[in-house]
PDB file of C-alpha atoms in Angstrom:
ATOM      1  CA  UNK A   1      12.579 169.246  70.225  1.00 74.00           C
ATOM      2  CA  UNK A   2      14.833 169.861  67.009  1.00 87.00           C
ATOM      3  CA  UNK A   3      15.019 166.774  65.351  1.00 91.00           C
ATOM      4  CA  UNK A   4      19.182 166.289  65.142  1.00 96.00           C
ATOM      5  CA  UNK A   5      20.924 163.507  62.839  1.00 97.00           C
ATOM      6  CA  UNK A   6      24.028 162.386  64.040  1.00 97.00           C
ATOM      7  CA  UNK A   7      26.300 159.699  62.067  1.00 98.00           C
ATOM      8  CA  UNK A   8      27.141 156.935  64.282  1.00 98.00           C
ATOM      9  CA  UNK A   9      31.128 155.777  64.550  1.00 96.00           C
ATOM     10  CA  UNK A  10      32.405 154.165  61.541  1.00 94.00           C
ATOM     11  CA  UNK A  11      29.027 155.554  59.174  1.00 97.00           C
ATOM     12  CA  UNK A  12      31.273 158.914  57.892  1.00 95.00           C
ATOM     13  CA  UNK A  13      33.362 155.930  56.091  1.00 94.00           C
ATOM     14  CA  UNK A  14      30.812 154.451  54.443  1.00 96.00           C
ATOM     15  CA  UNK A  15      30.048 156.932  51.593  1.00 96.00           C
ATOM     16  CA  UNK A  16      26.545 156.631  51.324  1.00 97.00           C
ATOM     17  CA  UNK A  17      25.613 157.301  55.235  1.00 98.00           C
ATOM     18  CA  UNK A  18      27.137 160.729  54.661  1.00 97.00           C
ATOM     19  CA  UNK A  19      24.747 161.682  52.381  1.00 96.00           C
ATOM     20  CA  UNK A  20      22.112 159.842  53.537  1.00 97.00           C
ATOM     21  CA  UNK A  21      23.009 162.574  57.485  1.00 97.00           C
ATOM     22  CA  UNK A  22      23.583 165.560  54.527  1.00 96.00           C
ATOM     23  CA  UNK A  23      20.401 164.645  52.748  1.00 96.00           C
ATOM     24  CA  UNK A  24      18.343 164.659  56.106  1.00 96.00           C
ATOM     25  CA  UNK A  25      20.534 167.610  57.439  1.00 96.00           C
ATOM     26  CA  UNK A  26      19.422 170.329  54.579  1.00 96.00           C
ATOM     27  CA  UNK A  27      16.186 168.513  53.511  1.00 94.00           C
ATOM     28  CA  UNK A  28      14.781 169.271  57.096  1.00 95.00           C
ATOM     29  CA  UNK A  29      16.660 173.283  56.643  1.00 94.00           C
ATOM     30  CA  UNK A  30      14.581 173.822  53.420  1.00 93.00           C
ATOM     31  CA  UNK A  31      11.601 172.153  54.799  1.00 92.00           C
ATOM     32  CA  UNK A  32      10.989 172.787  58.399  1.00 92.00           C
ATOM     33  CA  UNK A  33       7.564 171.818  58.093  1.00 90.00           C
ATOM     34  CA  UNK A  34       9.825 168.162  57.881  1.00 92.00           C
ATOM     35  CA  UNK A  35      10.985 168.514  61.442  1.00 95.00           C
ATOM     36  CA  UNK A  36       6.986 167.241  62.902  1.00 94.00           C
ATOM     37  CA  UNK A  37       7.877 164.663  61.102  1.00 94.00           C
ATOM     38  CA  UNK A  38      11.047 163.389  61.836  1.00 96.00           C
ATOM     39  CA  UNK A  39       9.607 164.780  65.569  1.00 96.00           C
ATOM     40  CA  UNK A  40       6.901 161.417  65.373  1.00 95.00           C
ATOM     41  CA  UNK A  41       9.323 158.399  63.633  1.00 96.00           C
ATOM     42  CA  UNK A  42      10.224 156.116  66.324  1.00 97.00           C
ATOM     43  CA  UNK A  43      12.323 152.239  64.702  1.00 98.00           C
ATOM     44  CA  UNK A  44      14.583 151.304  62.170  1.00 98.00           C
ATOM     45  CA  UNK A  45      15.331 151.949  58.863  1.00 98.00           C
ATOM     46  CA  UNK A  46      18.175 149.735  56.645  1.00 98.00           C
ATOM     47  CA  UNK A  47      18.668 150.483  52.972  1.00 98.00           C
ATOM     48  CA  UNK A  48      20.719 147.835  50.943  1.00 98.00           C
ATOM     49  CA  UNK A  49      22.374 149.139  48.320  1.00 98.00           C
ATOM     50  CA  UNK A  50      22.612 145.524  46.490  1.00 98.00           C
ATOM     51  CA  UNK A  51      25.101 146.202  43.752  1.00 97.00           C
ATOM     52  CA  UNK A  52      26.813 148.380  45.138  1.00 97.00           C
ATOM     53  CA  UNK A  53      26.836 146.199  48.539  1.00 97.00           C
ATOM     54  CA  UNK A  54      26.013 148.922  50.681  1.00 98.00           C
ATOM     55  CA  UNK A  55      24.539 148.935  53.812  1.00 98.00           C
ATOM     56  CA  UNK A  56      23.267 152.235  55.826  1.00 98.00           C
ATOM     57  CA  UNK A  57      20.320 152.339  58.664  1.00 98.00           C
ATOM     58  CA  UNK A  58      18.405 154.667  59.801  1.00 98.00           C
ATOM     59  CA  UNK A  59      17.664 155.006  63.818  1.00 98.00           C
ATOM     60  CA  UNK A  60      14.330 157.356  64.630  1.00 98.00           C
ATOM     61  CA  UNK A  61      14.120 158.267  67.944  1.00 97.00           C
ATOM     62  CA  UNK A  62      11.712 160.769  68.240  1.00 92.00           C
ATOM     63  CA  UNK A  63      13.309 164.123  66.644  1.00 94.00           C
ATOM     64  CA  UNK A  64      17.226 161.906  66.827  1.00 97.00           C
ATOM     65  CA  UNK A  65      18.412 160.013  64.164  1.00 98.00           C
ATOM     66  CA  UNK A  66      21.586 158.057  64.178  1.00 98.00           C
ATOM     67  CA  UNK A  67      22.376 156.806  60.783  1.00 98.00           C
ATOM     68  CA  UNK A  68      24.920 153.959  60.801  1.00 98.00           C
ATOM     69  CA  UNK A  69      27.253 152.181  59.077  1.00 98.00           C
ATOM     70  CA  UNK A  70      25.401 147.862  58.071  1.00 98.00           C
ATOM     71  CA  UNK A  71      22.808 146.817  59.903  1.00 97.00           C
ATOM     72  CA  UNK A  72      21.913 148.340  63.977  1.00 97.00           C
ATOM     73  CA  UNK A  73      19.671 146.032  65.506  1.00 96.00           C
ATOM     74  CA  UNK A  74      16.460 144.448  63.340  1.00 97.00           C
ATOM     75  CA  UNK A  75      15.180 146.583  61.595  1.00 98.00           C
ATOM     76  CA  UNK A  76      11.632 148.186  60.915  1.00 98.00           C
ATOM     77  CA  UNK A  77      11.653 148.064  57.123  1.00 98.00           C
ATOM     78  CA  UNK A  78      14.639 147.181  55.179  1.00 98.00           C
ATOM     79  CA  UNK A  79      14.750 148.628  51.579  1.00 98.00           C
ATOM     80  CA  UNK A  80      17.035 146.315  48.813  1.00 98.00           C
ATOM     81  CA  UNK A  81      17.392 148.001  45.454  1.00 98.00           C
ATOM     82  CA  UNK A  82      20.281 148.695  43.496  1.00 98.00           C
ATOM     83  CA  UNK A  83      21.853 152.402  43.636  1.00 97.00           C
ATOM     84  CA  UNK A  84      19.382 153.502  40.823  1.00 95.00           C
ATOM     85  CA  UNK A  85      16.410 152.630  42.326  1.00 97.00           C
ATOM     86  CA  UNK A  86      17.956 154.509  46.409  1.00 97.00           C
ATOM     87  CA  UNK A  87      18.653 157.788  43.965  1.00 95.00           C
ATOM     88  CA  UNK A  88      15.156 157.753  42.576  1.00 95.00           C
ATOM     89  CA  UNK A  89      12.717 157.258  45.361  1.00 95.00           C
ATOM     90  CA  UNK A  90      14.601 159.907  46.482  1.00 94.00           C
ATOM     91  CA  UNK A  91      12.335 161.984  44.271  1.00 95.00           C
ATOM     92  CA  UNK A  92       9.160 160.196  44.446  1.00 94.00           C
ATOM     93  CA  UNK A  93       6.103 163.357  44.443  1.00 94.00           C
ATOM     94  CA  UNK A  94       4.680 164.227  47.102  1.00 92.00           C
ATOM     95  CA  UNK A  95       1.043 164.907  47.558  1.00 91.00           C
ATOM     96  CA  UNK A  96       0.452 168.740  49.006  1.00 85.00           C
ATOM     97  CA  UNK A  97      -2.542 167.961  51.355  1.00 84.00           C
ATOM     98  CA  UNK A  98      -0.090 165.116  53.572  1.00 82.00           C
ATOM     99  CA  UNK A  99       2.985 164.553  51.868  1.00 82.00           C
ATOM    100  CA  UNK A 100       2.340 161.274  51.465  1.00 86.00           C
ATOM    101  CA  UNK A 101       3.642 159.887  47.740  1.00 89.00           C
ATOM    102  CA  UNK A 102       1.375 160.780  44.380  1.00 93.00           C
ATOM    103  CA  UNK A 103       0.703 157.524  43.598  1.00 91.00           C
ATOM    104  CA  UNK A 104      -0.082 159.571  40.037  1.00 94.00           C
ATOM    105  CA  UNK A 105       3.553 160.995  40.440  1.00 95.00           C
ATOM    106  CA  UNK A 106       5.415 159.653  37.185  1.00 95.00           C
ATOM    107  CA  UNK A 107       8.236 159.177  39.193  1.00 95.00           C
ATOM    108  CA  UNK A 108       5.775 157.386  41.905  1.00 94.00           C
ATOM    109  CA  UNK A 109       4.399 154.995  39.154  1.00 96.00           C
ATOM    110  CA  UNK A 110       7.996 154.140  38.264  1.00 96.00           C
ATOM    111  CA  UNK A 111       9.111 152.888  41.895  1.00 95.00           C
ATOM    112  CA  UNK A 112       5.983 151.021  41.944  1.00 94.00           C
ATOM    113  CA  UNK A 113       6.047 148.998  38.894  1.00 96.00           C
ATOM    114  CA  UNK A 114      10.048 148.430  39.978  1.00 97.00           C
ATOM    115  CA  UNK A 115       8.651 146.631  42.920  1.00 95.00           C
ATOM    116  CA  UNK A 116       6.222 144.907  41.386  1.00 96.00           C
ATOM    117  CA  UNK A 117       9.023 143.214  38.870  1.00 97.00           C
ATOM    118  CA  UNK A 118      11.260 142.384  43.317  1.00 97.00           C
ATOM    119  CA  UNK A 119      13.905 145.149  41.510  1.00 97.00           C
ATOM    120  CA  UNK A 120      13.068 147.194  44.498  1.00 97.00           C
ATOM    121  CA  UNK A 121      12.015 144.524  47.718  1.00 98.00           C
ATOM    122  CA  UNK A 122      10.004 146.202  50.977  1.00 96.00           C
ATOM    123  CA  UNK A 123       9.903 144.068  54.382  1.00 97.00           C
ATOM    124  CA  UNK A 124       7.968 144.624  57.128  1.00 97.00           C
ATOM    125  CA  UNK A 125       6.360 147.366  55.157  1.00 93.00           C
ATOM    126  CA  UNK A 126       2.861 146.584  55.118  1.00 93.00           C
ATOM    127  CA  UNK A 127       3.572 146.158  59.694  1.00 95.00           C
ATOM    128  CA  UNK A 128       5.016 149.630  59.696  1.00 96.00           C
ATOM    129  CA  UNK A 129       3.486 151.577  57.046  1.00 94.00           C
ATOM    130  CA  UNK A 130       3.685 155.349  58.899  1.00 94.00           C
ATOM    131  CA  UNK A 131       7.088 154.559  59.114  1.00 96.00           C
ATOM    132  CA  UNK A 132       7.849 154.013  55.779  1.00 95.00           C
ATOM    133  CA  UNK A 133       5.487 157.465  54.662  1.00 93.00           C
ATOM    134  CA  UNK A 134       7.261 159.174  56.706  1.00 94.00           C
ATOM    135  CA  UNK A 135      10.321 158.106  56.003  1.00 95.00           C
ATOM    136  CA  UNK A 136       9.593 158.771  51.864  1.00 93.00           C
ATOM    137  CA  UNK A 137       8.035 162.041  53.154  1.00 93.00           C
ATOM    138  CA  UNK A 138      11.539 163.053  54.636  1.00 94.00           C
ATOM    139  CA  UNK A 139      13.712 161.467  52.138  1.00 94.00           C
ATOM    140  CA  UNK A 140      12.282 163.269  49.352  1.00 93.00           C
ATOM    141  CA  UNK A 141      13.311 166.187  47.510  1.00 94.00           C
ATOM    142  CA  UNK A 142      10.591 166.602  45.193  1.00 85.00           C
TER     143      UNK A 142
ATOM    144  CA  UNK B   1      44.177 165.879  19.947  1.00 87.00           C
ATOM    145  CA  UNK B   2      44.669 163.925  23.415  1.00 96.00           C
ATOM    146  CA  UNK B   3      45.008 166.763  26.630  1.00 97.00           C
ATOM    147  CA  UNK B   4      46.635 165.739  29.846  1.00 97.00           C
ATOM    148  CA  UNK B   5      44.338 166.283  32.521  1.00 97.00           C
ATOM    149  CA  UNK B   6      44.950 168.463  34.599  1.00 97.00           C
ATOM    150  CA  UNK B   7      45.393 171.779  32.517  1.00 97.00           C
ATOM    151  CA  UNK B   8      44.100 174.532  31.185  1.00 97.00           C
ATOM    152  CA  UNK B   9      43.335 172.614  27.498  1.00 97.00           C
ATOM    153  CA  UNK B  10      41.797 169.970  28.906  1.00 98.00           C
ATOM    154  CA  UNK B  11      39.551 172.239  30.995  1.00 98.00           C
ATOM    155  CA  UNK B  12      38.886 174.266  28.101  1.00 97.00           C
ATOM    156  CA  UNK B  13      38.043 170.810  25.573  1.00 98.00           C
ATOM    157  CA  UNK B  14      35.476 169.709  29.244  1.00 98.00           C
ATOM    158  CA  UNK B  15      33.504 172.321  28.837  1.00 98.00           C
ATOM    159  CA  UNK B  16      33.443 171.934  25.108  1.00 98.00           C
ATOM    160  CA  UNK B  17      32.292 168.097  25.974  1.00 98.00           C
ATOM    161  CA  UNK B  18      29.750 169.266  28.325  1.00 98.00           C
ATOM    162  CA  UNK B  19      28.049 171.686  25.661  1.00 98.00           C
ATOM    163  CA  UNK B  20      27.891 169.008  22.726  1.00 98.00           C
ATOM    164  CA  UNK B  21      26.494 166.819  25.425  1.00 97.00           C
ATOM    165  CA  UNK B  22      22.639 166.606  24.399  1.00 97.00           C
ATOM    166  CA  UNK B  23      21.725 164.833  27.227  1.00 97.00           C
ATOM    167  CA  UNK B  24      23.080 167.719  29.561  1.00 97.00           C
ATOM    168  CA  UNK B  25      21.683 170.275  27.736  1.00 97.00           C
ATOM    169  CA  UNK B  26      18.337 168.707  28.229  1.00 97.00           C
ATOM    170  CA  UNK B  27      18.294 167.527  31.902  1.00 97.00           C
ATOM    171  CA  UNK B  28      20.291 170.435  32.922  1.00 97.00           C
ATOM    172  CA  UNK B  29      18.213 173.743  30.931  1.00 97.00           C
ATOM    173  CA  UNK B  30      16.068 174.105  34.586  1.00 97.00           C
ATOM    174  CA  UNK B  31      19.765 174.784  36.132  1.00 98.00           C
ATOM    175  CA  UNK B  32      20.219 177.943  37.877  1.00 98.00           C
ATOM    176  CA  UNK B  33      22.163 177.031  41.025  1.00 97.00           C
ATOM    177  CA  UNK B  34      24.889 177.811  39.794  1.00 97.00           C
ATOM    178  CA  UNK B  35      29.060 176.618  39.023  1.00 98.00           C
ATOM    179  CA  UNK B  36      29.827 173.635  39.630  1.00 98.00           C
ATOM    180  CA  UNK B  37      34.039 172.686  40.608  1.00 98.00           C
ATOM    181  CA  UNK B  38      35.706 169.143  40.186  1.00 97.00           C
ATOM    182  CA  UNK B  39      38.639 168.838  42.415  1.00 98.00           C
ATOM    183  CA  UNK B  40      41.818 166.643  42.078  1.00 98.00           C
ATOM    184  CA  UNK B  41      42.765 165.990  45.293  1.00 97.00           C
ATOM    185  CA  UNK B  42      47.317 167.025  46.011  1.00 97.00           C
ATOM    186  CA  UNK B  43      48.894 164.493  45.137  1.00 95.00           C
ATOM    187  CA  UNK B  44      52.782 165.265  44.690  1.00 95.00           C
ATOM    188  CA  UNK B  45      53.710 161.625  43.469  1.00 93.00           C
ATOM    189  CA  UNK B  46      51.710 162.716  40.875  1.00 91.00           C
ATOM    190  CA  UNK B  47      52.837 166.265  40.301  1.00 92.00           C
ATOM    191  CA  UNK B  48      50.183 167.931  41.692  1.00 96.00           C
ATOM    192  CA  UNK B  49      52.304 169.523  44.978  1.00 96.00           C
ATOM    193  CA  UNK B  50      48.147 171.639  45.558  1.00 97.00           C
ATOM    194  CA  UNK B  51      44.817 170.463  44.825  1.00 98.00           C
ATOM    195  CA  UNK B  52      44.000 171.514  41.312  1.00 98.00           C
ATOM    196  CA  UNK B  53      40.091 171.805  40.175  1.00 97.00           C
ATOM    197  CA  UNK B  54      38.437 172.551  37.529  1.00 98.00           C
ATOM    198  CA  UNK B  55      35.265 175.990  37.811  1.00 98.00           C
ATOM    199  CA  UNK B  56      32.063 174.886  35.245  1.00 98.00           C
ATOM    200  CA  UNK B  57      30.357 178.143  35.166  1.00 98.00           C
ATOM    201  CA  UNK B  58      26.649 176.127  33.995  1.00 98.00           C
ATOM    202  CA  UNK B  59      23.368 177.888  33.505  1.00 98.00           C
ATOM    203  CA  UNK B  60      20.761 176.776  32.000  1.00 98.00           C
ATOM    204  CA  UNK B  61      22.390 173.581  30.271  1.00 97.00           C
ATOM    205  CA  UNK B  62      24.894 175.221  29.105  1.00 97.00           C
ATOM    206  CA  UNK B  63      29.291 175.950  30.052  1.00 98.00           C
ATOM    207  CA  UNK B  64      29.098 179.555  29.865  1.00 98.00           C
ATOM    208  CA  UNK B  65      33.246 178.800  30.878  1.00 97.00           C
ATOM    209  CA  UNK B  66      35.329 177.500  32.411  1.00 98.00           C
ATOM    210  CA  UNK B  67      38.925 177.697  34.491  1.00 97.00           C
ATOM    211  CA  UNK B  68      41.395 175.909  36.047  1.00 98.00           C
ATOM    212  CA  UNK B  69      42.350 177.323  39.588  1.00 98.00           C
ATOM    213  CA  UNK B  70      44.907 175.240  42.172  1.00 97.00           C
ATOM    214  CA  UNK B  71      44.342 175.365  46.015  1.00 97.00           C
ATOM    215  CA  UNK B  72      40.707 174.627  47.637  1.00 97.00           C
ATOM    216  CA  UNK B  73      40.877 178.418  48.336  1.00 97.00           C
ATOM    217  CA  UNK B  74      39.852 178.959  44.918  1.00 97.00           C
ATOM    218  CA  UNK B  75      36.698 177.467  44.779  1.00 97.00           C
ATOM    219  CA  UNK B  76      35.365 178.298  48.143  1.00 95.00           C
ATOM    220  CA  UNK B  77      33.321 180.451  46.304  1.00 96.00           C
ATOM    221  CA  UNK B  78      31.745 177.859  44.568  1.00 98.00           C
ATOM    222  CA  UNK B  79      28.291 177.153  45.311  1.00 98.00           C
ATOM    223  CA  UNK B  80      29.270 173.084  44.499  1.00 98.00           C
ATOM    224  CA  UNK B  81      32.241 171.160  45.177  1.00 98.00           C
ATOM    225  CA  UNK B  82      33.032 167.776  44.192  1.00 97.00           C
ATOM    226  CA  UNK B  83      36.542 166.467  45.258  1.00 97.00           C
ATOM    227  CA  UNK B  84      38.042 163.311  44.567  1.00 98.00           C
ATOM    228  CA  UNK B  85      41.891 161.823  44.300  1.00 97.00           C
ATOM    229  CA  UNK B  86      43.969 161.866  40.966  1.00 97.00           C
ATOM    230  CA  UNK B  87      43.219 157.975  40.123  1.00 96.00           C
ATOM    231  CA  UNK B  88      39.492 158.543  40.909  1.00 97.00           C
ATOM    232  CA  UNK B  89      38.772 161.372  38.029  1.00 97.00           C
ATOM    233  CA  UNK B  90      40.578 158.868  35.643  1.00 97.00           C
ATOM    234  CA  UNK B  91      38.176 156.205  36.941  1.00 97.00           C
ATOM    235  CA  UNK B  92      35.646 158.804  35.359  1.00 96.00           C
ATOM    236  CA  UNK B  93      36.980 160.499  31.883  1.00 96.00           C
ATOM    237  CA  UNK B  94      37.531 156.760  31.096  1.00 96.00           C
ATOM    238  CA  UNK B  95      33.680 155.662  31.938  1.00 95.00           C
ATOM    239  CA  UNK B  96      35.044 153.079  34.144  1.00 97.00           C
ATOM    240  CA  UNK B  97      33.005 154.302  37.020  1.00 95.00           C
ATOM    241  CA  UNK B  98      29.352 156.054  37.279  1.00 94.00           C
ATOM    242  CA  UNK B  99      29.875 159.818  39.058  1.00 94.00           C
ATOM    243  CA  UNK B 100      27.082 159.301  41.384  1.00 94.00           C
ATOM    244  CA  UNK B 101      27.793 155.470  42.696  1.00 96.00           C
ATOM    245  CA  UNK B 102      30.631 156.851  43.291  1.00 96.00           C
ATOM    246  CA  UNK B 103      29.644 159.581  45.851  1.00 96.00           C
ATOM    247  CA  UNK B 104      27.037 156.727  47.203  1.00 96.00           C
ATOM    248  CA  UNK B 105      30.804 154.544  47.259  1.00 96.00           C
ATOM    249  CA  UNK B 106      32.136 157.695  49.347  1.00 95.00           C
ATOM    250  CA  UNK B 107      35.276 157.310  45.930  1.00 96.00           C
ATOM    251  CA  UNK B 108      34.071 161.312  44.764  1.00 96.00           C
ATOM    252  CA  UNK B 109      33.289 163.650  47.511  1.00 96.00           C
ATOM    253  CA  UNK B 110      30.695 166.276  47.450  1.00 96.00           C
ATOM    254  CA  UNK B 111      32.273 169.251  50.268  1.00 96.00           C
ATOM    255  CA  UNK B 112      29.904 171.752  49.421  1.00 97.00           C
ATOM    256  CA  UNK B 113      26.389 172.203  48.065  1.00 97.00           C
ATOM    257  CA  UNK B 114      23.098 170.917  48.590  1.00 97.00           C
ATOM    258  CA  UNK B 115      22.357 167.236  48.132  1.00 96.00           C
ATOM    259  CA  UNK B 116      18.367 167.490  47.712  1.00 96.00           C
ATOM    260  CA  UNK B 117      19.481 170.064  44.329  1.00 96.00           C
ATOM    261  CA  UNK B 118      21.232 167.875  42.956  1.00 96.00           C
ATOM    262  CA  UNK B 119      19.204 164.794  43.499  1.00 95.00           C
ATOM    263  CA  UNK B 120      16.747 166.939  41.913  1.00 95.00           C
ATOM    264  CA  UNK B 121      19.407 167.574  39.002  1.00 96.00           C
ATOM    265  CA  UNK B 122      20.631 163.483  39.059  1.00 95.00           C
ATOM    266  CA  UNK B 123      20.945 163.079  35.477  1.00 94.00           C
ATOM    267  CA  UNK B 124      22.029 166.296  34.721  1.00 95.00           C
ATOM    268  CA  UNK B 125      24.557 165.784  37.550  1.00 95.00           C
ATOM    269  CA  UNK B 126      25.808 162.122  35.685  1.00 94.00           C
ATOM    270  CA  UNK B 127      25.354 164.018  32.117  1.00 96.00           C
ATOM    271  CA  UNK B 128      28.341 166.872  33.334  1.00 96.00           C
ATOM    272  CA  UNK B 129      30.080 165.005  35.229  1.00 94.00           C
ATOM    273  CA  UNK B 130      30.560 162.506  32.230  1.00 93.00           C
ATOM    274  CA  UNK B 131      30.771 164.994  29.203  1.00 97.00           C
ATOM    275  CA  UNK B 132      34.620 164.304  30.468  1.00 96.00           C
ATOM    276  CA  UNK B 133      34.108 160.933  28.787  1.00 97.00           C
ATOM    277  CA  UNK B 134      34.706 162.799  25.691  1.00 97.00           C
ATOM    278  CA  UNK B 135      37.294 164.595  25.844  1.00 97.00           C
ATOM    279  CA  UNK B 136      40.773 162.958  24.570  1.00 97.00           C
ATOM    280  CA  UNK B 137      43.244 162.134  27.846  1.00 98.00           C
ATOM    281  CA  UNK B 138      46.628 161.899  28.601  1.00 97.00           C
ATOM    282  CA  UNK B 139      46.887 161.209  31.936  1.00 97.00           C
ATOM    283  CA  UNK B 140      50.130 162.539  34.382  1.00 95.00           C
ATOM    284  CA  UNK B 141      50.887 158.560  35.183  1.00 93.00           C
ATOM    285  CA  UNK B 142      51.110 157.218  31.779  1.00 88.00           C
TER     286      UNK B 142
END
């Protein structure tokens, strides 16, 4: 099934929601191999931009992705970080074989260090590791 | 000497400011994705009867030229188009808002362009826009 990206009602008023939807659409167009990854994704991920007071939720339902303004149900994973780190997370390097985050990449190292300092907080990550890795893959522009 | 924003002298001064910006020169060096237009939406209360755009011909960390244009049709062929009302551009020029955060908040809208590419060049994109802070500016509402 060809993945489809949708904005939920009222999400068009949230600039970050619009950006995330655009990033997903253009990222899938640019790298069609990511479409198979999106098709395998099920779950809810909420992104909280702490310094801007913005919250965006992505609901993955086997190829259909809906981007919401605010929370959309109980998230499996919540990422809380300032805007700077949300932008940087999209630059995390992926290792070429499986498309997993490459721990040797300079940006991946920066993100890891920021997580250790508590500047990036990921709730639910360990229980939903495949979702986190796939999310990183589909949102990465590196 | 201060220039009125937007105007042809301001646009020329902006191009000079971009070329004087070492951060832009460094981070924009690999940029080969075409011109960027910054468009100020029409606002008759400010004397702007139609949209006014500044097209920056940027390539490899250098601004090769800049021109002032009127109407959205004039930026149709520009690969990247960022649109905002006058008040927002004023905040950008004064250095009061970060352009990337402003995009996340929907204060600046990228109406045309490849977001993954822009994010790959997030530092040069920021430096390009914030070069405007170096231009001595007078505003229409002051």
